[in-house]
Coordinates of C-alpha atoms in Angstrom, one line a residue:
Chain S
M23 CA -47.3 0.6 302.9
E24 CA -44.8 -2.3 303.7
K25 CA -47.9 -4.5 304.3
A26 CA -49.2 -3.4 300.9
N27 CA -46.0 -4.3 299.2
R28 CA -46.1 -7.7 300.7
F29 CA -49.6 -8.2 299.3
L30 CA -48.6 -7.1 295.9
M31 CA -45.9 -9.6 296.0
I32 CA -47.9 -12.3 297.2
F33 CA -51.3 -11.3 295.2
G34 CA -50.6 -8.9 292.7
R35 CA -49.5 -10.2 289.5
G36 CA -49.9 -7.3 287.4
R37 CA -51.3 -6.5 283.9
E38 CA -47.9 -6.9 282.3
Q39 CA -47.5 -10.4 283.5
E40 CA -51.0 -11.2 282.6
K41 CA -50.4 -10.0 279.1
K42 CA -47.4 -12.1 278.7
E43 CA -49.3 -15.0 280.0
G44 CA -52.2 -14.2 277.6
G45 CA -54.8 -13.7 280.3
L46 CA -55.7 -10.0 279.5
R47 CA -55.7 -9.7 275.7
K48 CA -55.7 -6.0 274.6
G49 CA -59.1 -5.2 273.6
G50 CA -60.4 -8.3 275.3
L51 CA -63.5 -8.4 277.8
L52 CA -61.4 -8.0 281.0
D53 CA -59.1 -5.2 279.4
R54 CA -62.4 -3.3 278.3
L55 CA -63.8 -3.6 281.7
D56 CA -60.7 -2.2 283.3
R57 CA -60.8 0.8 280.9
L58 CA -64.2 1.9 281.8
S59 CA -64.7 5.3 283.6
D60 CA -65.6 5.6 287.4
T61 CA -69.2 6.2 286.7
S62 CA -69.7 3.3 284.3
T63 CA -67.8 1.0 286.5
A64 CA -70.0 2.2 289.5
Y65 CA -73.2 1.4 287.6
L66 CA -71.8 -1.8 286.3
Y67 CA -71.0 -2.9 289.9
L68 CA -74.2 -1.7 291.4
M69 CA -76.5 -3.2 288.9
P70 CA -77.1 -6.5 290.5
T71 CA -77.6 -5.0 294.0
M72 CA -79.8 -2.1 292.8
T73 CA -82.0 -4.8 290.6
L74 CA -82.6 -6.9 293.8
I75 CA -83.2 -4.0 296.0
L76 CA -85.7 -2.8 293.3
L77 CA -87.5 -5.9 293.1
T78 CA -87.4 -7.0 296.8
V79 CA -87.8 -3.7 298.5
I80 CA -89.1 -0.8 296.2
V81 CA -91.6 -2.6 294.1
P82 CA -93.2 -4.4 297.2
M83 CA -93.2 -1.1 299.1
L84 CA -95.1 0.6 296.2
Y85 CA -97.1 -2.4 295.9
A86 CA -98.0 -2.4 299.6
L87 CA -99.1 1.2 299.1
F88 CA -101.5 0.1 296.3
I89 CA -102.7 -3.0 298.7
S90 CA -103.4 -0.6 301.7
F91 CA -105.9 1.3 299.3
S92 CA -107.7 -2.1 298.4
K93 CA -109.8 -4.8 299.9
V94 CA -108.0 -8.2 298.9
A95 CA -110.1 -11.2 298.7
F96 CA -108.9 -14.8 298.3
T97 CA -111.2 -17.3 296.5
Q98 CA -110.1 -20.6 295.1
G99 CA -106.7 -19.7 294.8
S100 CA -107.1 -16.6 292.7
M101 CA -107.0 -13.0 294.2
T102 CA -109.3 -10.0 293.7
Y103 CA -108.7 -6.3 294.4
D104 CA -111.2 -3.9 295.4
F105 CA -110.1 -0.3 295.3
V106 CA -111.5 1.4 298.4
G107 CA -109.5 4.5 298.7
L108 CA -108.7 5.5 302.0
S109 CA -111.2 3.3 303.9
N110 CA -108.4 0.8 305.4
Y111 CA -106.8 3.9 307.1
M112 CA -110.3 5.4 308.1
Q113 CA -111.2 1.9 309.5
L114 CA -107.9 1.9 311.5
L115 CA -108.6 5.4 312.9
R116 CA -112.2 4.4 314.0
D117 CA -110.9 0.9 315.4
A118 CA -111.8 0.9 319.1
R119 CA -108.5 -1.3 319.5
F120 CA -106.2 1.3 317.7
P121 CA -105.8 3.7 320.6
D122 CA -104.5 1.0 322.9
V123 CA -102.4 -0.7 320.3
L124 CA -100.6 2.7 319.5
S125 CA -100.1 3.6 323.0
N126 CA -98.7 0.1 323.8
T127 CA -96.3 0.5 320.9
V128 CA -95.1 3.8 322.1
F129 CA -95.0 2.6 325.7
F130 CA -93.1 -0.4 324.6
T131 CA -90.5 1.4 322.6
V132 CA -89.9 4.1 324.9
T133 CA -89.6 2.1 328.1
K134 CA -87.5 -0.5 326.4
V135 CA -85.0 2.0 324.8
V136 CA -84.7 3.9 328.0
A137 CA -84.3 1.1 330.3
T138 CA -81.9 -0.7 328.0
L139 CA -79.6 2.3 327.7
A140 CA -79.7 3.1 331.5
I141 CA -78.9 -0.4 332.6
A142 CA -76.4 -0.9 329.9
F143 CA -74.6 2.3 330.8
G144 CA -74.5 1.3 334.6
I145 CA -73.0 -2.2 333.5
S146 CA -70.5 -0.6 331.3
L147 CA -69.3 2.0 333.8
T148 CA -69.0 -0.9 336.4
I149 CA -66.7 -2.9 334.0
Y150 CA -64.8 0.3 332.9
F151 CA -63.9 1.1 336.4
G152 CA -62.6 -2.5 337.1
V153 CA -64.5 -5.4 337.6
W154 CA -62.4 -8.4 337.0
G155 CA -62.7 -10.1 333.6
A156 CA -63.6 -7.3 331.0
G157 CA -62.5 -9.8 328.2
F158 CA -64.7 -12.6 329.8
F159 CA -67.7 -10.4 329.6
K160 CA -67.1 -9.1 326.4
R161 CA -67.4 -12.7 325.3
I162 CA -70.4 -13.7 327.2
F163 CA -72.2 -10.5 326.4
L164 CA -72.5 -11.6 322.8
I165 CA -74.7 -14.7 323.8
P166 CA -77.9 -13.1 324.4
W167 CA -77.4 -10.9 321.3
A168 CA -76.8 -13.9 319.2
L169 CA -79.8 -16.0 320.6
S170 CA -82.7 -16.1 318.4
N171 CA -85.9 -14.3 319.7
V172 CA -87.7 -17.8 319.2
V173 CA -85.2 -19.4 321.8
N174 CA -85.4 -16.0 324.0
S175 CA -89.3 -16.4 324.3
L176 CA -88.8 -20.3 324.9
M177 CA -86.6 -19.5 327.8
W178 CA -88.7 -16.8 329.4
Q179 CA -92.0 -18.6 328.8
W180 CA -90.5 -21.5 330.9
M181 CA -89.0 -19.2 333.5
Y182 CA -92.3 -17.2 333.9
S183 CA -94.4 -20.6 333.9
G184 CA -97.1 -20.2 336.5
D185 CA -96.7 -23.9 337.3
Y186 CA -93.0 -24.7 337.3
G187 CA -91.3 -21.2 336.8
I188 CA -88.0 -20.6 338.5
F189 CA -88.9 -16.8 338.2
N190 CA -91.9 -17.5 340.7
E191 CA -89.7 -19.7 343.0
V192 CA -87.2 -16.9 343.4
L193 CA -89.6 -14.2 344.0
L194 CA -91.4 -16.4 346.4
R195 CA -88.3 -17.3 348.3
L196 CA -87.3 -13.5 348.4
G197 CA -90.8 -12.7 349.9
F198 CA -91.9 -10.6 347.0
I199 CA -95.1 -12.7 346.2
D200 CA -97.1 -15.2 348.3
E201 CA -97.7 -17.5 345.6
Y202 CA -96.9 -18.4 342.1
Q203 CA -98.3 -16.1 339.4
M204 CA -99.2 -16.4 335.9
W205 CA -97.0 -13.4 334.6
L206 CA -97.9 -13.9 330.8
V207 CA -101.6 -14.1 331.3
N208 CA -102.3 -11.4 333.8
V209 CA -103.4 -8.2 332.2
H210 CA -101.2 -6.1 334.7
T211 CA -98.1 -8.0 334.2
A212 CA -97.8 -9.3 330.7
M213 CA -96.4 -6.1 329.4
S214 CA -93.7 -5.9 331.8
A215 CA -92.9 -9.6 331.6
V216 CA -92.4 -9.3 327.8
L217 CA -90.4 -5.9 328.1
F218 CA -88.1 -7.6 330.7
A219 CA -87.2 -10.3 328.3
D220 CA -86.7 -8.0 325.5
I221 CA -84.6 -5.6 327.8
W222 CA -82.6 -8.9 328.8
K223 CA -81.6 -9.5 325.3
S224 CA -80.5 -6.0 324.3
V225 CA -78.8 -4.8 327.5
P226 CA -75.4 -6.8 327.0
Y227 CA -75.1 -5.7 323.4
V228 CA -75.6 -2.1 324.2
A229 CA -73.2 -2.2 327.2
L230 CA -70.6 -3.8 324.9
L231 CA -70.8 -0.8 322.4
L232 CA -70.7 1.6 325.2
L233 CA -67.7 -0.1 326.9
A234 CA -65.8 -0.2 323.7
A235 CA -66.5 3.6 323.3
M236 CA -65.2 4.1 327.0
Q237 CA -62.1 2.1 326.3
S238 CA -61.3 4.0 323.4
I239 CA -60.7 7.2 325.6
P240 CA -57.1 7.9 325.7
R241 CA -55.5 7.1 329.0
E242 CA -53.7 10.4 329.0
L243 CA -57.1 12.3 329.4
H244 CA -57.7 10.4 332.7
E245 CA -54.2 11.0 333.9
A246 CA -54.4 14.7 333.1
S247 CA -57.6 14.9 335.2
K248 CA -55.9 13.2 338.1
V249 CA -53.0 15.6 338.0
D250 CA -55.6 18.5 338.1
G251 CA -57.0 16.8 341.2
G252 CA -60.4 15.5 339.6
G253 CA -61.9 12.5 341.1
P254 CA -64.0 10.0 339.5
I255 CA -67.2 12.2 339.2
T256 CA -65.0 15.0 337.4
A257 CA -63.8 12.2 335.0
F258 CA -67.3 11.1 334.4
Y259 CA -68.8 14.3 333.6
H260 CA -65.6 15.8 331.8
I261 CA -64.1 13.0 329.9
I262 CA -66.4 9.9 329.6
L263 CA -69.8 11.6 329.0
P264 CA -68.7 14.1 326.3
H265 CA -66.6 11.2 324.7
I266 CA -69.3 8.7 324.4
K267 CA -72.2 11.1 323.7
P268 CA -72.1 10.4 320.0
V269 CA -72.2 6.5 320.6
I270 CA -75.1 7.0 322.9
M271 CA -77.2 9.0 320.2
V272 CA -76.5 6.2 317.7
L273 CA -77.6 3.5 320.1
L274 CA -80.7 5.2 320.6
V275 CA -81.5 5.5 317.0
I276 CA -80.6 1.9 316.4
E277 CA -82.4 0.7 319.4
T278 CA -85.6 2.5 318.6
M279 CA -85.6 1.1 315.2
W280 CA -85.2 -2.4 316.3
T281 CA -87.7 -2.1 319.2
L282 CA -90.4 -0.7 316.6
R283 CA -90.1 -3.7 314.9
V284 CA -90.2 -6.4 317.6
F285 CA -92.8 -8.9 316.6
D286 CA -91.6 -12.4 317.3
L287 CA -91.0 -12.1 321.0
I288 CA -94.3 -10.7 321.6
W289 CA -96.0 -13.0 319.3
L290 CA -94.5 -16.1 320.7
L291 CA -95.0 -15.0 324.4
T292 CA -98.4 -13.5 324.6
K293 CA -99.9 -13.4 321.0
G294 CA -100.7 -9.6 321.9
G295 CA -103.0 -10.8 324.9
P296 CA -104.3 -10.9 327.5
Q297 CA -106.9 -8.5 326.3
D298 CA -104.6 -6.7 324.1
S299 CA -102.4 -5.6 326.9
T300 CA -99.2 -6.3 324.9
M301 CA -100.9 -5.8 321.5
T302 CA -98.3 -3.6 319.4
L303 CA -98.8 -2.3 315.8
N304 CA -96.5 -5.1 314.5
V305 CA -98.5 -7.9 316.3
F306 CA -101.8 -6.1 315.3
A307 CA -100.8 -5.9 311.5
Y308 CA -99.8 -9.6 311.5
E309 CA -103.0 -10.7 313.3
Q310 CA -105.2 -8.6 310.6
A311 CA -103.1 -9.7 307.6
F312 CA -102.3 -13.5 308.4
R313 CA -104.9 -14.4 310.8
N314 CA -108.0 -12.6 309.4
F315 CA -106.5 -12.5 306.0
D316 CA -107.4 -8.8 305.8
L317 CA -104.4 -8.0 303.7
G318 CA -105.5 -4.6 302.9
Y319 CA -106.1 -3.7 306.4
G320 CA -102.7 -5.4 307.5
A321 CA -100.8 -3.3 304.8
A322 CA -102.4 0.0 305.9
I323 CA -101.4 -0.8 309.6
S324 CA -97.9 -1.8 308.5
Y325 CA -97.7 1.6 306.7
C326 CA -98.4 3.3 309.8
I327 CA -95.6 1.5 311.5
T328 CA -93.3 2.7 308.6
I329 CA -94.4 6.2 309.0
L330 CA -93.9 5.9 312.8
T331 CA -90.3 4.6 312.0
L332 CA -89.6 7.6 309.7
I333 CA -91.0 10.1 312.3
F334 CA -88.6 8.8 315.0
T335 CA -85.6 8.7 312.4
F336 CA -86.3 12.1 311.4
F337 CA -86.4 13.4 314.9
Y338 CA -83.2 11.7 315.8
M339 CA -81.4 12.7 312.6
K340 CA -82.5 16.4 313.5
T341 CA -80.9 16.0 316.9
L342 CA -77.8 14.3 315.6
K343 CA -77.2 17.0 313.0
V344 CA -77.2 19.8 315.6
E345 CA -74.8 17.4 317.6
N346 CA -72.4 17.6 314.8
Chain B
M23 CA -47.0 -1.6 346.0
N24 CA -45.1 0.0 348.8
H25 CA -48.1 0.9 350.6
T26 CA -47.9 0.1 354.3
A27 CA -50.6 -2.3 355.0
T28 CA -52.6 -0.9 357.7
P29 CA -55.5 -2.8 359.0
R30 CA -57.8 -0.2 357.6
R31 CA -56.5 -0.4 354.4
T32 CA -56.6 -4.2 354.4
L33 CA -60.1 -4.0 355.5
R34 CA -61.1 -1.6 352.6
R35 CA -59.4 -3.7 350.1
A36 CA -61.2 -6.9 351.5
V37 CA -64.6 -5.1 351.1
K38 CA -63.8 -3.9 347.8
G39 CA -62.7 -7.4 346.7
I40 CA -66.0 -8.9 347.9
L41 CA -68.0 -6.0 346.2
V42 CA -66.1 -6.5 342.9
R43 CA -66.7 -10.4 343.0
G44 CA -70.2 -9.9 344.1
I45 CA -71.0 -7.6 341.2
S46 CA -69.2 -9.8 338.7
L47 CA -70.9 -12.8 339.7
S48 CA -74.3 -11.2 339.5
L49 CA -73.5 -10.0 336.1
M50 CA -72.5 -13.1 334.9
L51 CA -75.8 -14.9 336.3
Y52 CA -77.9 -12.1 334.7
V53 CA -76.5 -12.7 331.5
L54 CA -76.0 -16.5 331.4
F55 CA -78.8 -17.7 333.8
P56 CA -81.7 -17.8 331.1
F57 CA -79.7 -19.9 328.7
L58 CA -78.1 -22.1 331.3
W59 CA -81.6 -23.0 332.5
L60 CA -82.8 -23.9 329.2
V61 CA -79.9 -26.2 328.7
L62 CA -80.5 -27.7 332.2
S63 CA -84.1 -28.2 331.4
S64 CA -83.4 -30.0 328.4
V65 CA -81.6 -33.0 330.1
K66 CA -84.0 -33.2 333.0
L67 CA -86.2 -36.2 333.4
P68 CA -89.9 -35.2 333.2
V69 CA -90.4 -35.8 337.0
E70 CA -87.6 -33.1 337.8
L71 CA -88.7 -31.0 335.0
L72 CA -92.3 -30.7 336.0
S73 CA -91.7 -30.5 339.7
R74 CA -92.7 -27.5 342.0
P75 CA -90.3 -26.0 343.5
P76 CA -87.9 -26.4 340.4
V77 CA -85.2 -28.8 340.8
I78 CA -82.0 -26.8 340.2
I79 CA -79.4 -29.5 340.1
P80 CA -80.9 -32.8 338.6
E81 CA -80.0 -36.1 340.1
K82 CA -79.9 -37.8 336.7
L83 CA -79.4 -36.3 333.2
T84 CA -81.0 -37.7 330.2
F85 CA -80.1 -37.1 326.4
K86 CA -83.0 -39.1 325.2
Y87 CA -84.9 -36.1 323.9
Y88 CA -81.9 -35.2 321.9
A89 CA -81.8 -38.5 320.3
N90 CA -85.5 -38.4 319.5
L91 CA -85.1 -35.2 317.9
F92 CA -82.3 -36.5 315.8
E93 CA -84.9 -39.3 314.7
N94 CA -87.5 -36.8 314.0
G95 CA -87.4 -36.4 310.2
S96 CA -89.3 -33.2 310.1
F97 CA -86.8 -31.5 312.7
M98 CA -83.9 -32.6 310.7
T99 CA -85.4 -31.3 307.5
A100 CA -85.9 -28.0 309.2
V101 CA -82.1 -27.9 310.3
W102 CA -81.1 -28.7 306.8
N103 CA -83.5 -25.9 305.5
S104 CA -82.0 -23.4 307.9
L105 CA -78.6 -24.3 306.8
I106 CA -79.5 -23.7 303.0
V107 CA -81.4 -20.6 303.4
A108 CA -79.0 -19.1 305.7
G109 CA -75.9 -20.4 303.7
F110 CA -77.2 -18.8 300.4
T111 CA -78.4 -15.7 302.0
T112 CA -74.9 -14.9 303.4
L113 CA -73.2 -16.0 300.0
L114 CA -75.3 -14.0 297.7
S115 CA -75.5 -10.9 299.9
L116 CA -71.7 -10.9 300.5
V117 CA -70.8 -11.3 296.8
L118 CA -73.2 -8.5 295.7
G119 CA -72.3 -6.5 298.7
V120 CA -68.6 -6.5 298.4
F121 CA -69.1 -4.8 294.8
A122 CA -71.5 -2.3 296.1
S123 CA -69.6 -1.3 299.2
Y124 CA -66.5 -0.9 297.0
V125 CA -68.4 1.6 294.6
F126 CA -69.6 3.7 297.5
A127 CA -66.1 3.6 299.3
R128 CA -64.0 4.4 296.4
L129 CA -65.7 5.8 293.3
K130 CA -67.3 9.2 292.5
F131 CA -70.3 9.2 290.2
P132 CA -73.5 11.2 289.8
G133 CA -76.4 9.8 291.9
R134 CA -74.1 8.3 294.4
K135 CA -75.8 9.8 297.5
T136 CA -79.3 9.0 296.3
V137 CA -78.5 5.3 295.6
F138 CA -76.6 5.0 299.0
L139 CA -79.5 6.4 301.0
T140 CA -82.0 4.2 299.1
I141 CA -80.0 1.0 299.9
L142 CA -79.4 2.1 303.5
G143 CA -83.0 3.3 303.9
S144 CA -84.4 0.0 302.8
Q145 CA -82.9 -1.5 306.1
M146 CA -84.8 0.9 308.2
L147 CA -88.3 -0.4 306.9
P148 CA -90.2 -2.7 309.3
Q149 CA -90.1 -6.1 307.8
M150 CA -93.9 -6.3 308.6
A151 CA -94.3 -3.7 305.8
L152 CA -92.5 -5.9 303.4
L153 CA -94.0 -9.1 304.3
I154 CA -97.6 -8.4 303.0
P155 CA -96.6 -7.4 299.5
L156 CA -93.8 -10.1 299.4
F157 CA -96.4 -12.7 300.3
I158 CA -98.8 -11.7 297.5
L159 CA -96.1 -11.2 294.9
M160 CA -94.5 -14.5 295.7
R161 CA -97.8 -16.3 295.5
M162 CA -98.4 -14.8 292.1
T163 CA -95.0 -15.8 290.8
G164 CA -94.9 -19.3 292.5
L165 CA -92.1 -18.3 294.8
L166 CA -94.1 -18.8 297.8
Y167 CA -92.9 -21.7 300.1
S168 CA -89.7 -22.2 298.2
F169 CA -86.2 -21.5 299.4
Q170 CA -85.4 -19.1 296.5
G171 CA -88.2 -17.0 297.9
L172 CA -87.1 -17.1 301.4
V173 CA -83.5 -16.3 300.4
L174 CA -84.9 -13.3 298.2
A175 CA -87.0 -12.0 301.2
Y176 CA -83.8 -12.2 303.5
I177 CA -81.9 -10.4 300.9
T178 CA -84.0 -7.2 301.9
F179 CA -82.4 -6.9 305.1
S180 CA -78.9 -8.5 304.6
L181 CA -77.7 -6.8 301.5
P182 CA -78.3 -3.4 302.9
Y183 CA -76.7 -4.5 306.1
V184 CA -73.6 -5.7 304.2
V185 CA -73.1 -2.6 302.1
W186 CA -73.5 -0.6 305.3
M187 CA -71.0 -2.4 307.4
Y188 CA -68.5 -3.6 304.7
Y189 CA -68.4 0.1 303.4
S190 CA -67.1 1.4 306.7
F191 CA -64.5 -1.4 306.8
L192 CA -63.4 -0.4 303.3
Q193 CA -63.2 3.2 304.2
S194 CA -60.9 2.5 307.1
L195 CA -58.3 1.0 304.6
P196 CA -55.9 3.5 303.1
H197 CA -56.6 4.5 299.5
E198 CA -52.8 4.4 298.7
I199 CA -52.6 0.5 298.8
E200 CA -54.9 0.0 295.9
E201 CA -53.4 3.0 294.0
A202 CA -50.0 1.4 294.3
S203 CA -51.4 -1.9 293.1
R204 CA -53.0 0.0 290.1
I205 CA -50.1 1.7 289.3
D206 CA -48.1 -1.7 289.3
G207 CA -50.4 -2.7 286.7
C208 CA -53.5 -4.6 288.5
T209 CA -56.7 -4.3 287.0
R210 CA -59.6 -3.0 289.0
L211 CA -60.8 -6.4 289.7
Q212 CA -57.4 -7.8 290.5
S213 CA -56.9 -5.0 293.0
I214 CA -60.3 -5.9 294.6
F215 CA -59.7 -9.5 294.8
R216 CA -56.0 -9.5 295.6
I217 CA -55.5 -6.4 297.7
M218 CA -58.6 -5.2 299.2
L219 CA -60.4 -8.4 300.2
P220 CA -57.3 -10.0 301.8
L221 CA -56.7 -6.8 303.6
S222 CA -60.2 -6.4 304.9
A223 CA -60.8 -10.2 305.6
T224 CA -61.6 -9.4 309.3
G225 CA -64.4 -6.9 308.3
L226 CA -65.7 -9.4 305.5
T227 CA -65.7 -12.4 308.2
A228 CA -67.6 -10.2 310.7
T229 CA -70.2 -9.2 308.2
G230 CA -70.6 -12.7 306.9
V231 CA -71.1 -13.9 310.5
F232 CA -73.7 -11.2 311.3
V233 CA -75.7 -12.1 308.1
F234 CA -75.6 -15.8 308.7
I235 CA -76.7 -15.2 312.4
G236 CA -79.5 -12.8 311.2
A237 CA -80.8 -15.4 308.6
W238 CA -80.5 -18.4 311.0
N239 CA -82.5 -16.6 313.6
E240 CA -85.3 -15.1 311.5
F241 CA -88.6 -16.1 312.3
L242 CA -91.6 -13.5 311.1
L243 CA -90.7 -13.8 307.3
A244 CA -90.0 -17.7 307.7
S245 CA -93.3 -18.3 309.7
V246 CA -95.3 -16.9 306.6
L247 CA -93.2 -17.7 303.5
T248 CA -92.5 -21.3 304.2
D249 CA -94.7 -24.4 304.4
S250 CA -94.2 -27.7 306.2
G251 CA -91.4 -28.9 303.6
S252 CA -89.5 -25.5 303.6
R253 CA -89.9 -24.6 307.4
T254 CA -86.7 -23.3 308.9
L255 CA -85.6 -24.0 312.5
P256 CA -87.1 -21.0 314.4
S257 CA -90.6 -21.6 312.8
R258 CA -90.5 -25.3 313.3
I259 CA -89.7 -24.7 317.0
S260 CA -92.4 -22.1 317.5
E261 CA -94.9 -25.0 316.3
F262 CA -93.7 -27.0 319.3
I263 CA -94.8 -23.8 321.3
G264 CA -98.1 -23.4 319.9
Q265 CA -99.4 -27.0 320.4
D266 CA -102.2 -27.6 322.8
R267 CA -100.1 -29.9 324.8
I268 CA -96.6 -27.8 325.2
A269 CA -94.1 -30.4 324.1
Y270 CA -91.5 -29.3 326.5
E271 CA -89.4 -32.5 326.0
L272 CA -89.0 -31.4 322.2
M273 CA -88.9 -27.7 322.7
F274 CA -85.9 -27.5 325.0
P275 CA -83.5 -29.6 323.1
A276 CA -84.6 -28.3 319.7
G277 CA -84.1 -24.7 321.2
V278 CA -80.5 -25.7 322.4
I279 CA -79.7 -27.3 319.1
S280 CA -80.7 -24.2 317.0
C281 CA -78.4 -22.1 319.2
I282 CA -75.1 -24.3 318.5
P283 CA -74.1 -22.9 315.3
V284 CA -74.7 -19.4 316.5
L285 CA -72.9 -20.0 319.7
V286 CA -70.0 -21.8 317.9
L287 CA -69.6 -18.8 315.4
V288 CA -70.0 -16.0 318.0
L289 CA -67.3 -17.6 320.5
Y290 CA -65.1 -18.4 317.6
F291 CA -65.2 -15.2 316.0
Q292 CA -65.6 -13.1 319.1
K293 CA -62.8 -10.6 318.4
Y294 CA -64.1 -9.9 314.8
I295 CA -67.8 -9.6 316.0
V296 CA -66.8 -7.2 318.8
Q297 CA -64.8 -5.1 316.1
G298 CA -67.6 -5.4 313.6
L299 CA -70.2 -4.2 316.2
T300 CA -68.2 -1.3 317.2
E301 CA -66.8 -0.3 313.6
G302 CA -69.9 -1.1 311.6
G303 CA -72.5 -0.3 314.2
V304 CA -71.6 3.0 315.7
K305 CA -69.4 4.7 313.2

């Protein structure tokens, strides 16, 4: 409250003073705005935001639904729609590439989320139990998170390079490989290589959040556990794990949603190849819509991504509700 | 410490010390190495850049490629475009988002939950799903390839983000402060601008930095909704990658330059960002 009073003294020239200065005339616009009910104020303040969301999200989403039921053709700068019902969706189900694309998407998402959380958990525990320089790590952990995926793919493409890549050199020196490999062009390694780069980017961010959650555990709990004769393992199971469980659940949701929309990294590293081995739904939708210019088909595919996202979200929400 | 230093204890402490340093060092390498390798590659001469095995420490550094980039008009245009688009996206979504967050954090009104969930839900949509309709709609309205169009497209993810994050900051401010200011005769707008904004400056800064970084780094929407004149930095750099002859000497410095504003923001506002990540991201 003291802080509030200080702010009032500095900033809060009240209505009475305003009136004296003639700024807020009774019945003037500002005065009338101030007398509105909560409901009217809410709608007034929300109007610009809702208008924008309506125009840039809701209308386009409905329009995308319409497009996904049509064949769209470009001719000489004008567009024609041909209503085809569910045929884009049927085309997808019959597409020989679809099973692979779908399983790639699920594989990519699950592996990425599980590996990221596991590695980050290990790292945050290590720092929590006393690697020096927690503050320093907090600082550098923000770097991979903040770099763009374009730069991320640039770095990794260079490190994976089959001619001059440091990745190859290190593995060669350590004796894991006999000669340089073309990691991104090999059907067997491309997916792992892309996953590796994506996991590298997310791990520090997740570790940071887990570490913050661990550091918010009151010291007394640890001391109490020590007094009761518990070692680090007891502390882990009975103090740390229950305390950070909600954070883990939320991270699971966020990471899943983020991974389901990964496009730029895959597109820039492999374009979905070689032989579709890294083709996920996002890359597939992009390829169909903006390379083959089959916008209707692309829209149908991207609606499937939306549905997949909703299923994942719903599933998590259910689990989270039970937790609460 | 009044432990007696038996040889065994000394040994154990030494082993632990080595272990701790080893772990810290490998962690540091893991996080920083890819980026440091990029920076190092951007200043190597071609002989050392394209050598096998790779040269770790170059004998001679060159900044020629940076200079070339700054003379490259289309690159500087892209830098400028990125600044404009990211700047306007941040400004617009903060201004609108502050009012929306205030409403959700402080007012009760019919339909509150529905509207809130609509705004938050729109953040969950995959960008690919929005891109196709936005592309066609902007083509019809003439917004395609314009800054306004790109900023509008960025609003789709930045505005819900601001509402979500700033809302949780506002909620952590005690209600009594504004109530006191209202009793003292502040109007609602005055109490927003003079009380709530200054008190939540940390949260607002963190939110702004997040939005700016997101817009600065965005690639998918930019790659479709811009043309050669309105290209932003990420999509311009990706063009270097896609060419037949991979233009390493342009790619690496361009990549490093594109990171500078982001790294400056992140390192300068580090405390706010960590707080923002933990408050907005997890609660």
